C-alpha positions as a Markdown table, in Angstrom:
| # | Residue | x | y | z |
|---|---|---|---|---|
| 1 | Gly | 31.1 | 31.6 | -0.9 |
| 2 | Asp | 27.3 | 32.0 | -1.2 |
| 3 | Tyr | 25.4 | 32.2 | -4.5 |
| 4 | Thr | 21.9 | 33.8 | -4.7 |
| 5 | Gln | 19.7 | 34.0 | -7.7 |
| 6 | Lys | 16.4 | 36.0 | -7.8 |
| 7 | Ile | 14.2 | 35.6 | -10.8 |
| 8 | Gly | 11.1 | 37.9 | -11.2 |
| 9 | Gly | 9.4 | 35.6 | -13.8 |
| 10 | Asn | 10.0 | 32.1 | -15.1 |
| 11 | Ile | 13.1 | 30.0 | -15.6 |
| 12 | Arg | 13.3 | 27.1 | -17.9 |
| 13 | Thr | 16.3 | 24.8 | -18.3 |
| 14 | Lys | 16.6 | 22.1 | -20.9 |
| 15 | Val | 19.6 | 19.7 | -20.6 |
| 16 | Gly | 20.5 | 17.5 | -23.5 |
| 17 | Tyr | 18.2 | 19.0 | -26.0 |
| 18 | Lys | 20.5 | 17.7 | -28.9 |
| 19 | Asn | 21.6 | 14.2 | -27.9 |
| 20 | Gly | 20.5 | 13.7 | -24.4 |
| 21 | Gly | 22.2 | 14.7 | -21.2 |
| 22 | Asn | 22.3 | 14.4 | -17.4 |
| 23 | Ile | 22.1 | 16.5 | -14.3 |
| 24 | Glu | 24.0 | 15.4 | -11.3 |
| 25 | Glu | 23.9 | 17.2 | -8.0 |
| 26 | Glu | 26.0 | 16.7 | -4.8 |
| 27 | Ile | 24.9 | 18.6 | -1.8 |
| 28 | Asn | 27.1 | 18.4 | 1.3 |
| 29 | Gly | 24.5 | 20.0 | 3.5 |
| 30 | Asn | 20.7 | 20.2 | 3.4 |
| 31 | His | 18.1 | 20.7 | 0.7 |
| 32 | Ala | 14.9 | 22.5 | 1.5 |
| 33 | Tyr | 12.2 | 24.0 | -0.7 |
| 34 | Tyr | 8.9 | 25.8 | -0.5 |
| 35 | Ile | 6.6 | 25.6 | -3.4 |
| 36 | Lys | 3.4 | 27.8 | -3.2 |
| 37 | Gly | 1.8 | 26.2 | -6.3 |
| 38 | Tyr | 1.8 | 22.6 | -7.4 |
| 39 | Val | 4.5 | 20.1 | -8.5 |
| 40 | Arg | 3.9 | 17.9 | -11.6 |
| 41 | Gly | 6.4 | 15.9 | -13.5 |
| 42 | Asn | 7.0 | 12.8 | -15.6 |
| 43 | Val | 9.8 | 10.2 | -15.5 |
| 44 | Gly | 10.3 | 8.3 | -18.7 |
| 45 | Pro | 9.0 | 8.8 | -22.3 |
| 46 | Leu | 5.4 | 9.8 | -22.8 |
| 47 | Glu | 5.1 | 8.9 | -26.5 |
| 48 | Glu | 6.4 | 5.3 | -26.7 |
| 49 | Ser | 7.1 | 2.4 | -24.4 |
| 50 | Ala | 10.0 | 2.9 | -22.0 |
| 51 | Ala | 13.1 | 0.9 | -22.6 |
| 52 | Pro | 14.5 | -1.2 | -19.7 |
| 53 | Gly | 15.6 | 1.3 | -17.0 |
| 54 | Glu | 13.8 | 4.3 | -18.5 |
| 55 | Gly | 11.2 | 5.7 | -16.3 |
| 56 | Asp | 12.6 | 4.0 | -13.1 |
| 57 | Ile | 13.1 | 5.9 | -9.9 |
| 58 | Asp | 15.5 | 4.4 | -7.3 |
| 59 | Ile | 16.0 | 6.3 | -4.1 |
| 60 | Asn | 18.0 | 5.0 | -1.1 |
| 61 | Ile | 17.0 | 6.8 | 2.2 |
| 62 | Thr | 19.3 | 5.9 | 5.0 |
| 63 | Gly | 17.2 | 7.6 | 7.6 |
| 64 | Ser | 13.4 | 8.0 | 8.2 |
| 65 | Lys | 10.8 | 9.2 | 5.7 |
| 66 | Thr | 7.6 | 11.1 | 6.7 |
| 67 | Glu | 4.9 | 12.3 | 4.3 |
| 68 | Ile | 2.0 | 14.4 | 5.5 |
| 69 | Ile | -0.8 | 14.8 | 3.0 |
| 70 | Gly | -3.5 | 17.4 | 3.5 |
| 71 | Lys | -6.1 | 15.8 | 1.2 |
| 72 | Lys | -6.3 | 12.4 | -0.5 |
| 73 | Ser | -3.5 | 10.2 | -1.7 |
| 74 | Ile | -3.7 | 7.7 | -4.6 |
| 75 | Ile | -1.0 | 5.1 | -5.3 |
| 76 | Phe | -1.6 | 3.2 | -8.6 |
| 77 | Ser | 0.6 | 0.5 | -10.0 |
| 78 | Glu | 0.2 | -1.1 | -13.5 |
| 79 | Asp | 2.1 | -4.2 | -12.2 |
| 80 | Asp | 2.8 | -5.9 | -8.9 |
| 81 | Met | 3.2 | -3.8 | -5.7 |
| 82 | Lys | 5.0 | -4.9 | -2.5 |
| 83 | Ile | 5.3 | -3.4 | 0.9 |
| 84 | Ile | 8.1 | -5.0 | 2.8 |
| 85 | Thr | 9.4 | -4.2 | 6.3 |
| 86 | Asn | 12.0 | -5.8 | 8.5 |
| 87 | Asn | 9.9 | -4.9 | 11.6 |
| 88 | Asp | 6.2 | -4.2 | 12.3 |
| 89 | Leu | 3.7 | -2.9 | 9.8 |
| 90 | Tyr | 0.8 | -0.8 | 10.9 |
| 91 | Val | -2.1 | 0.2 | 8.7 |
| 92 | Thr | -4.7 | 2.4 | 10.5 |
| 93 | Ser | -7.9 | 4.1 | 9.4 |
| 94 | Lys | -10.1 | 6.5 | 11.4 |
| 95 | Asn | -13.3 | 5.2 | 9.6 |
| 96 | Asp | -13.8 | 2.4 | 7.1 |
| 97 | Met | -11.1 | 0.2 | 5.6 |
| 98 | Thr | -11.5 | -2.0 | 2.5 |
| 99 | Ile | -9.1 | -4.6 | 1.1 |
| 100 | Ala | -10.4 | -6.2 | -2.1 |
| 101 | Thr | -9.4 | -8.2 | -5.1 |
| 102 | Thr | -11.6 | -8.4 | -8.2 |
| 103 | Ser | -10.3 | -11.9 | -9.0 |
| 104 | Gly | -7.8 | -14.3 | -7.6 |
| 105 | Ile | -7.1 | -15.2 | -4.0 |
| 106 | Met | -7.1 | -13.1 | -0.8 |
| 107 | Ser | -4.4 | -14.6 | 1.5 |
| 108 | Phe | -3.7 | -13.7 | 5.1 |
| 109 | Lys | -0.8 | -15.7 | 6.6 |
| 110 | Ser | 1.0 | -15.4 | 9.9 |
| 111 | Gly | 4.2 | -16.9 | 11.2 |
| 112 | Ala | 2.5 | -17.3 | 14.6 |
| 113 | Asp | -1.1 | -16.4 | 15.6 |
| 114 | Leu | -3.7 | -14.6 | 13.4 |
| 115 | Asp | -5.9 | -12.4 | 15.6 |
| 116 | Met | -9.0 | -10.9 | 14.1 |
| 117 | Arg | -11.3 | -8.9 | 16.3 |
| 118 | Ser | -14.4 | -6.7 | 16.0 |
| 119 | Gln | -15.7 | -4.3 | 18.5 |
| 120 | Thr | -19.3 | -5.2 | 17.6 |
| 121 | Ala | -20.4 | -7.8 | 15.0 |
| 122 | Met | -18.1 | -9.9 | 12.8 |
| 123 | Ile | -19.6 | -11.3 | 9.7 |
| 124 | Ile | -17.8 | -13.9 | 7.6 |
| 125 | Lys | -19.8 | -14.7 | 4.5 |
| 126 | Ser | -18.9 | -16.9 | 1.5 |
| 127 | Glu | -21.0 | -17.1 | -1.6 |
| 128 | Ile | -20.2 | -20.8 | -1.9 |
| 129 | Thr | -18.2 | -22.7 | 0.7 |
| 130 | Ile | -16.5 | -22.1 | 4.1 |
| 131 | Glu | -14.0 | -24.6 | 5.2 |
| 132 | Ile | -12.3 | -24.5 | 8.6 |
| 133 | Asn | -9.4 | -26.9 | 9.1 |
| 134 | Ser | -7.2 | -27.3 | 12.2 |
| 135 | Val | -4.5 | -29.8 | 12.8 |
| 136 | Val | -5.0 | -29.9 | 16.6 |
| 137 | Gln | -8.1 | -28.2 | 17.9 |
| 138 | Thr | -10.9 | -25.9 | 16.8 |
| 139 | Asp | -12.8 | -23.9 | 19.5 |
| 140 | Ile | -16.0 | -21.9 | 19.1 |
| 141 | Ile | -16.6 | -20.1 | 22.3 |
| 142 | Thr | -19.2 | -17.6 | 23.5 |
| 143 | Thr | -18.9 | -16.0 | 26.9 |
| 144 | Ala | -22.3 | -14.4 | 27.1 |
| 145 | Gly | -24.7 | -15.8 | 24.5 |
| 146 | Asn | -25.7 | -18.7 | 22.3 |
| 147 | Ile | -24.1 | -20.6 | 19.5 |
| 148 | Asn | -26.6 | -20.9 | 16.6 |
| 149 | Ile | -26.0 | -23.3 | 13.8 |
| 150 | Asp | -28.6 | -23.2 | 11.1 |
| 151 | Thr | -28.8 | -24.9 | 7.7 |
| 152 | Pro | -32.1 | -24.4 | 5.9 |
| 153 | Ser | -31.5 | -27.2 | 3.3 |
| 154 | Gly | -28.5 | -29.2 | 4.5 |
| 155 | Ile | -27.1 | -31.5 | 7.1 |
| 156 | Ile | -25.2 | -30.7 | 10.2 |
| 157 | Glu | -22.7 | -33.4 | 11.1 |
| 158 | Leu | -21.0 | -33.4 | 14.5 |
| 159 | Asn | -18.1 | -35.7 | 15.4 |
| 160 | Lys | -17.7 | -36.9 | 11.8 |
| 161 | Asp | -14.4 | -38.8 | 11.0 |
| 162 | Val | -12.7 | -37.3 | 7.9 |
Protein backbone atom coordinates (compact mmCIF):
# COMPACT_ATOMS: atom_id res chain seq x y z
CA GLY A 1 0.00 0.00 0.00
CA ASP A 2 0.90 3.66 0.14
CA TYR A 3 3.05 5.33 2.80
CA THR A 4 2.88 9.07 3.47
CA GLN A 5 5.00 11.05 5.90
CA LYS A 6 4.38 14.73 6.74
CA ILE A 7 6.93 16.51 8.89
CA GLY A 8 6.24 20.03 10.17
CA GLY A 9 9.89 20.87 10.93
CA ASN A 10 13.21 19.21 10.17
CA ILE A 11 14.26 15.61 9.70
CA ARG A 12 17.80 14.35 10.09
CA THR A 13 18.93 10.79 9.44
CA LYS A 14 22.42 9.53 10.15
CA VAL A 15 23.30 6.06 8.89
CA GLY A 16 26.39 4.27 10.18
CA TYR A 17 27.22 6.70 12.97
CA LYS A 18 29.14 3.94 14.84
CA ASN A 19 31.10 1.94 12.27
CA GLY A 20 29.89 3.19 8.89
CA GLY A 21 26.87 2.06 6.95
CA ASN A 22 25.09 2.22 3.62
CA ILE A 23 21.74 3.20 2.18
CA GLU A 24 20.44 1.30 -0.80
CA GLU A 25 17.22 2.18 -2.59
CA GLU A 26 15.37 0.34 -5.29
CA ILE A 27 12.43 2.13 -6.87
CA ASN A 28 10.31 0.19 -9.34
CA GLY A 29 8.66 3.35 -10.60
CA ASN A 30 9.54 7.03 -10.78
CA HIS A 31 11.39 9.37 -8.44
CA ALA A 32 10.39 13.03 -8.40
CA TYR A 33 11.19 15.85 -6.02
CA TYR A 34 10.52 19.55 -5.57
CA ILE A 35 12.94 21.52 -3.43
CA LYS A 36 12.00 25.14 -2.77
CA GLY A 37 15.36 26.01 -1.18
CA TYR A 38 18.83 24.85 -2.18
CA VAL A 39 20.70 21.54 -2.36
CA ARG A 40 24.23 21.22 -0.97
CA GLY A 41 26.23 18.15 -0.28
CA ASN A 42 29.61 16.50 -0.15
CA VAL A 43 30.82 13.13 -1.40
CA GLY A 44 33.97 11.85 0.28
CA PRO A 45 35.86 12.88 3.40
CA LEU A 46 36.38 16.59 4.09
CA GLU A 47 39.16 16.35 6.69
CA GLU A 48 41.72 14.12 4.98
CA SER A 49 42.53 12.78 1.54
CA ALA A 50 40.08 10.34 0.02
CA ALA A 51 41.11 6.70 -0.20
CA PRO A 52 40.76 5.02 -3.61
CA GLY A 53 37.08 4.92 -4.47
CA GLU A 54 36.03 7.34 -1.74
CA GLY A 55 34.42 10.45 -3.10
CA ASP A 56 33.66 8.86 -6.49
CA ILE A 57 30.25 9.14 -8.17
CA ASP A 58 29.35 6.64 -10.88
CA ILE A 59 25.92 6.96 -12.47
CA ASN A 60 24.75 4.94 -15.47
CA ILE A 61 21.91 6.65 -17.35
CA THR A 62 20.40 4.38 -20.00
CA GLY A 63 18.18 7.13 -21.42
CA SER A 64 18.63 10.87 -22.00
CA LYS A 65 19.74 13.57 -19.55
CA THR A 66 18.62 17.20 -19.63
CA GLU A 67 19.75 19.93 -17.26
CA ILE A 68 18.22 23.40 -17.42
CA ILE A 69 20.11 25.95 -15.34
CA GLY A 70 18.47 29.31 -14.63
CA LYS A 71 21.69 31.16 -13.81
CA LYS A 72 25.38 30.28 -14.17
CA SER A 73 27.04 26.87 -14.11
CA ILE A 74 30.64 26.10 -13.15
CA ILE A 75 32.36 22.76 -13.67
CA PHE A 76 35.79 22.53 -12.04
CA SER A 77 38.08 19.53 -12.09
CA GLU A 78 41.32 19.22 -10.13
CA ASP A 79 42.56 16.61 -12.64
CA ASP A 80 41.86 15.78 -16.31
CA MET A 81 38.38 16.21 -17.79
CA LYS A 82 37.04 14.45 -20.87
CA ILE A 83 33.85 14.82 -22.89
CA ILE A 84 33.31 11.80 -25.13
CA THR A 85 30.40 11.08 -27.44
CA ASN A 86 29.77 8.31 -29.96
CA ASN A 87 28.00 10.83 -32.20
CA ASP A 88 28.05 14.61 -32.79
CA LEU A 89 29.09 17.16 -30.14
CA TYR A 90 27.63 20.67 -30.28
CA VAL A 91 28.83 23.57 -28.14
CA THR A 92 26.88 26.80 -28.67
CA SER A 93 27.03 30.24 -27.08
CA LYS A 94 24.70 33.19 -27.70
CA ASN A 95 27.55 35.68 -27.20
CA ASP A 96 31.28 35.19 -26.66
CA MET A 97 33.10 31.86 -26.35
CA THR A 98 36.65 31.40 -25.06
CA ILE A 99 38.75 28.27 -25.04
CA ALA A 100 42.11 28.84 -23.38
CA THR A 101 45.08 27.05 -21.89
CA THR A 102 47.50 28.84 -19.59
CA SER A 103 50.35 26.55 -20.63
CA GLY A 104 50.75 23.60 -22.94
CA ILE A 105 49.38 22.93 -26.41
CA MET A 106 45.95 23.74 -27.85
CA SER A 107 45.14 20.97 -30.30
CA PHE A 108 42.27 20.78 -32.80
CA LYS A 109 42.18 17.58 -34.85
CA SER A 110 39.67 16.27 -37.34
CA GLY A 111 39.28 12.86 -38.96
CA ALA A 112 38.14 14.62 -42.14
CA ASP A 113 37.91 18.39 -42.79
CA LEU A 114 38.48 21.22 -40.30
CA ASP A 115 36.11 24.09 -41.13
CA MET A 116 36.68 27.41 -39.32
CA ARG A 117 34.48 30.34 -40.30
CA SER A 118 33.84 33.86 -39.11
CA GLN A 119 30.87 36.07 -40.03
CA THR A 120 33.09 39.18 -40.06
CA ALA A 121 36.86 39.24 -39.42
CA MET A 122 39.07 36.25 -38.55
CA ILE A 123 42.31 37.07 -36.78
CA ILE A 124 45.04 34.47 -36.38
CA LYS A 125 47.89 35.86 -34.31
CA SER A 126 51.01 34.17 -33.00
CA GLU A 127 53.44 35.88 -30.67
CA ILE A 128 56.37 34.06 -32.34
CA THR A 129 55.83 31.82 -35.42
CA ILE A 130 53.04 30.64 -37.71
CA GLU A 131 53.73 27.56 -39.79
CA ILE A 132 51.30 26.25 -42.42
CA ASN A 133 52.08 22.81 -43.84
CA SER A 134 50.12 20.89 -46.41
CA VAL A 135 51.00 17.59 -48.08
CA VAL A 136 49.18 18.33 -51.35
CA GLN A 137 48.05 21.95 -51.78
CA THR A 138 47.52 25.21 -49.88
CA ASP A 139 45.04 27.73 -51.26
CA ILE A 140 44.60 31.33 -50.12
CA ILE A 141 41.54 32.73 -51.87
CA THR A 142 39.64 35.98 -51.69
CA THR A 143 36.47 36.41 -53.71
CA ALA A 144 36.03 40.17 -53.26
CA GLY A 145 39.22 41.79 -52.08
CA ASN A 146 43.00 41.82 -51.94
CA ILE A 147 45.56 39.47 -50.43
CA ASN A 148 48.05 41.56 -48.47
CA ILE A 149 51.35 40.05 -47.32
CA ASP A 150 53.51 42.37 -45.27
CA THR A 151 56.73 41.86 -43.34
CA PRO A 152 58.29 45.02 -41.93
CA SER A 153 61.69 43.44 -41.25
CA GLY A 154 61.75 40.09 -43.00
CA ILE A 155 61.84 38.30 -46.33
CA ILE A 156 58.89 36.95 -48.30
CA GLU A 157 59.92 33.84 -50.26
CA LEU A 158 57.61 32.46 -52.94
CA ASN A 159 58.10 29.10 -54.71
CA LYS A 160 60.88 28.12 -52.32
CA ASP A 161 61.89 24.43 -52.36
CA VAL A 162 61.93 22.98 -48.85
